[in-house]
Amino acid sequence: MAGRADPWADVDFDEVQDATCLEVDDIKVLFNCFQLFDVKKQDYLLADDIDEVMRAMGFRPSAEELAELIDEIDEDGSGAIEFGEFAQLCAKFLVEDPDPETMRAELKTAFRLFDKAGTGFITMIQFREILAEVDPNLSEEDLDGIISEIDEDGSGTMDFDEFCEMMMTSPDDE
């Protein structure tokens, strides 16, 4: 192995992981695929060729779905899909969101952990303590803001449906 170049030297694994939530081994496989399809060794694939590449990899996006994904990942609009963008595109097919029933069951289990008394709700006092424990860097003002955002109706409690809504809302949805 001495004297051989590191095949992963050009891959910023941390950056790709942050963008895709893929494991390092998955990124390596995608990088190998990318290199196989980059026959001209230009370090990019043309957006026009991505449909063929995706199908060769076993992914079957519709033409509309693929066009939307390319628009989303080809941030500079160049039509040249670099490895990081390619990994993001593939991750859309590799990283699956759990189905709603599974997600709801997992949230129910988590809710029961917090609803220690089995009342069917979590008080905002309990929730405040949980937040402070999870992130000790939150100030009293931060905690007040989070609580007022969650307890919109001012009831002082959060039932399971409100808990689900909070847990399933991403910052992008707000």
Tab-separated table of C-alpha atoms in Angstrom:
chain	number	residue	atom	x	y	z
A	1	MET	CA	0.000	0.000	0.000
A	2	ALA	CA	2.973	2.303	0.463
A	3	GLY	CA	3.225	4.858	-2.281
A	4	ARG	CA	-0.419	4.591	-3.393
A	5	ALA	CA	-2.458	7.759	-3.433
A	6	ASP	CA	-5.364	8.027	-1.016
A	7	PRO	CA	-8.455	7.347	-3.168
A	8	TRP	CA	-10.603	9.417	-0.783
A	9	ALA	CA	-8.328	12.469	-0.649
A	10	ASP	CA	-10.744	14.573	-2.712
A	11	VAL	CA	-13.792	13.673	-0.624
A	12	ASP	CA	-14.818	15.939	2.254
A	13	PHE	CA	-16.664	13.268	4.228
A	14	ASP	CA	-17.855	15.670	6.950
A	15	GLU	CA	-19.385	18.039	4.408
A	16	VAL	CA	-21.087	15.222	2.483
A	17	GLN	CA	-22.346	13.645	5.720
A	18	ASP	CA	-23.780	16.974	6.875
A	19	ALA	CA	-25.586	17.418	3.557
A	20	THR	CA	-26.827	13.837	3.159
A	21	CYS	CA	-26.899	12.012	6.536
A	22	LEU	CA	-25.129	9.108	4.785
A	23	GLU	CA	-22.536	6.919	6.467
A	24	VAL	CA	-18.885	7.113	5.353
A	25	ASP	CA	-19.081	3.663	3.724
A	26	ASP	CA	-22.114	4.755	1.687
A	27	ILE	CA	-20.283	7.897	0.601
A	28	LYS	CA	-17.319	5.810	-0.528
A	29	VAL	CA	-19.591	3.585	-2.620
A	30	LEU	CA	-21.235	6.639	-4.185
A	31	PHE	CA	-17.816	8.155	-4.902
A	32	ASN	CA	-16.782	4.954	-6.685
A	33	CYS	CA	-20.012	5.053	-8.723
A	34	PHE	CA	-19.461	8.730	-9.501
A	35	GLN	CA	-15.966	7.981	-10.764
A	36	LEU	CA	-17.229	5.127	-12.936
A	37	PHE	CA	-19.785	7.391	-14.606
A	38	ASP	CA	-17.322	10.287	-14.933
A	39	VAL	CA	-15.690	8.628	-17.945
A	40	LYS	CA	-14.047	11.879	-19.104
A	41	LYS	CA	-12.551	12.386	-15.615
A	42	GLN	CA	-13.887	15.945	-15.430
A	43	ASP	CA	-14.932	15.649	-11.760
A	44	TYR	CA	-18.566	16.285	-12.687
A	45	LEU	CA	-21.463	14.620	-14.454
A	46	LEU	CA	-23.739	16.493	-16.806
A	47	ALA	CA	-27.263	17.051	-15.533
A	48	ASP	CA	-28.501	15.747	-18.912
A	49	ASP	CA	-26.865	12.366	-18.163
A	50	ILE	CA	-28.145	12.008	-14.601
A	51	ASP	CA	-31.341	10.166	-15.614
A	52	GLU	CA	-29.278	7.422	-17.233
A	53	VAL	CA	-26.880	7.312	-14.268
A	54	MET	CA	-29.714	7.067	-11.739
A	55	ARG	CA	-31.400	4.253	-13.669
A	56	ALA	CA	-28.099	2.378	-13.943
A	57	MET	CA	-27.858	2.601	-10.144
A	58	GLY	CA	-31.361	1.176	-9.728
A	59	PHE	CA	-33.154	4.436	-8.918
A	60	ARG	CA	-36.303	5.155	-10.912
A	61	PRO	CA	-37.302	8.800	-10.464
A	62	SER	CA	-39.933	10.225	-12.774
A	63	ALA	CA	-38.768	12.888	-15.249
A	64	GLU	CA	-40.487	15.587	-13.157
A	65	GLU	CA	-39.034	14.290	-9.898
A	66	LEU	CA	-35.542	14.194	-11.390
A	67	ALA	CA	-35.859	17.702	-12.844
A	68	GLU	CA	-36.932	19.048	-9.434
A	69	LEU	CA	-34.075	17.273	-7.672
A	70	ILE	CA	-31.487	18.541	-10.155
A	71	ASP	CA	-32.824	22.094	-9.789
A	72	GLU	CA	-32.550	21.683	-6.016
A	73	ILE	CA	-29.005	20.280	-5.897
A	74	ASP	CA	-27.369	22.087	-8.836
A	75	GLU	CA	-27.128	25.270	-6.811
A	76	ASP	CA	-25.051	27.183	-9.328
A	77	GLY	CA	-27.257	26.077	-12.241
A	78	SER	CA	-24.194	25.047	-14.232
A	79	GLY	CA	-25.586	21.696	-15.324
A	80	ALA	CA	-22.374	20.161	-13.975
A	81	ILE	CA	-23.128	17.863	-11.056
A	82	GLU	CA	-20.067	17.600	-8.811
A	83	PHE	CA	-19.643	14.719	-6.372
A	84	GLY	CA	-21.188	16.524	-3.379
A	85	GLU	CA	-24.281	17.331	-5.426
A	86	PHE	CA	-24.377	13.774	-6.792
A	87	ALA	CA	-24.254	12.397	-3.240
A	88	GLN	CA	-27.144	14.682	-2.221
A	89	LEU	CA	-29.156	13.477	-5.192
A	90	CYS	CA	-28.534	9.810	-4.426
A	91	ALA	CA	-29.238	10.347	-0.721
A	92	LYS	CA	-32.792	11.347	-1.626
A	93	PHE	CA	-33.288	7.725	-2.688
A	94	LEU	CA	-31.093	6.047	-0.077
A	95	VAL	CA	-32.219	7.817	3.101
A	96	GLU	CA	-35.835	6.943	3.654
A	97	ASP	CA	-38.158	8.762	5.975
A	98	PRO	CA	-40.057	6.418	8.249
A	99	ASP	CA	-43.673	5.882	7.334
A	100	PRO	CA	-46.196	7.942	9.341
A	101	GLU	CA	-47.409	4.967	11.395
A	102	THR	CA	-43.871	4.050	12.479
A	103	MET	CA	-43.081	7.661	13.301
A	104	ARG	CA	-46.263	8.020	15.358
A	105	ALA	CA	-45.510	4.800	17.279
A	106	GLU	CA	-41.987	6.011	18.078
A	107	LEU	CA	-43.334	9.381	19.193
A	108	LYS	CA	-45.931	7.648	21.388
A	109	THR	CA	-43.122	5.769	23.155
A	110	ALA	CA	-41.177	9.009	23.664
A	111	PHE	CA	-44.307	10.821	24.883
A	112	ARG	CA	-44.940	8.116	27.492
A	113	LEU	CA	-41.410	8.624	28.840
A	114	PHE	CA	-42.211	12.273	29.490
A	115	ASP	CA	-45.797	11.689	30.673
A	116	LYS	CA	-44.614	9.939	33.823
A	117	ALA	CA	-47.962	10.283	35.584
A	118	GLY	CA	-49.844	8.789	32.619
A	119	THR	CA	-52.222	11.748	32.419
A	120	GLY	CA	-52.115	12.026	28.622
A	121	PHE	CA	-50.300	15.344	28.658
A	122	ILE	CA	-46.993	16.922	29.592
A	123	THR	CA	-47.089	20.101	31.613
A	124	MET	CA	-45.060	23.022	30.349
A	125	ILE	CA	-43.181	22.937	33.667
A	126	GLN	CA	-42.135	19.331	32.925
A	127	PHE	CA	-41.299	20.213	29.340
A	128	ARG	CA	-39.240	23.205	30.436
A	129	GLU	CA	-37.222	20.912	32.734
A	130	ILE	CA	-36.697	18.449	29.864
A	131	LEU	CA	-35.491	21.226	27.553
A	132	ALA	CA	-33.125	22.597	30.186
A	133	GLU	CA	-31.737	19.094	30.748
A	134	VAL	CA	-31.280	18.405	27.022
A	135	ASP	CA	-29.585	21.755	26.381
A	136	PRO	CA	-28.115	23.308	29.534
A	137	ASN	CA	-26.987	26.335	27.479
A	138	LEU	CA	-30.569	27.551	27.017
A	139	SER	CA	-31.220	30.749	28.956
A	140	GLU	CA	-34.442	31.422	30.858
A	141	GLU	CA	-35.411	33.745	27.999
A	142	ASP	CA	-34.764	30.980	25.429
A	143	LEU	CA	-36.884	28.566	27.456
A	144	ASP	CA	-39.698	31.116	27.772
A	145	GLY	CA	-39.661	31.651	24.000
A	146	ILE	CA	-39.783	27.933	23.232
A	147	ILE	CA	-42.585	27.346	25.721
A	148	SER	CA	-44.696	30.260	24.418
A	149	GLU	CA	-44.251	28.973	20.860
A	150	ILE	CA	-45.349	25.456	21.799
A	151	ASP	CA	-48.130	26.359	24.238
A	152	GLU	CA	-50.045	28.470	21.720
A	153	ASP	CA	-53.374	28.036	23.475
A	154	GLY	CA	-51.908	28.929	26.893
A	155	SER	CA	-53.232	25.732	28.493
A	156	GLY	CA	-49.942	25.004	30.229
A	157	THR	CA	-49.985	21.465	28.851
A	158	MET	CA	-49.060	19.567	25.701
A	159	ASP	CA	-51.093	16.551	24.640
A	160	PHE	CA	-49.862	13.796	22.310
A	161	ASP	CA	-51.118	15.486	19.120
A	162	GLU	CA	-49.334	18.735	20.034
A	163	PHE	CA	-46.216	16.720	20.875
A	164	CYS	CA	-46.355	15.018	17.450
A	165	GLU	CA	-46.825	18.333	15.693
A	166	MET	CA	-43.845	19.808	17.517
A	167	MET	CA	-41.604	16.801	16.836
A	168	MET	CA	-42.552	16.500	13.168
A	169	THR	CA	-42.208	20.179	12.314
A	170	SER	CA	-38.834	21.091	10.870
A	171	PRO	CA	-37.423	24.609	11.140
A	172	ASP	CA	-37.970	24.891	7.363
A	173	ASP	CA	-41.749	24.447	7.862
A	174	GLU	CA	-42.037	27.485	10.086
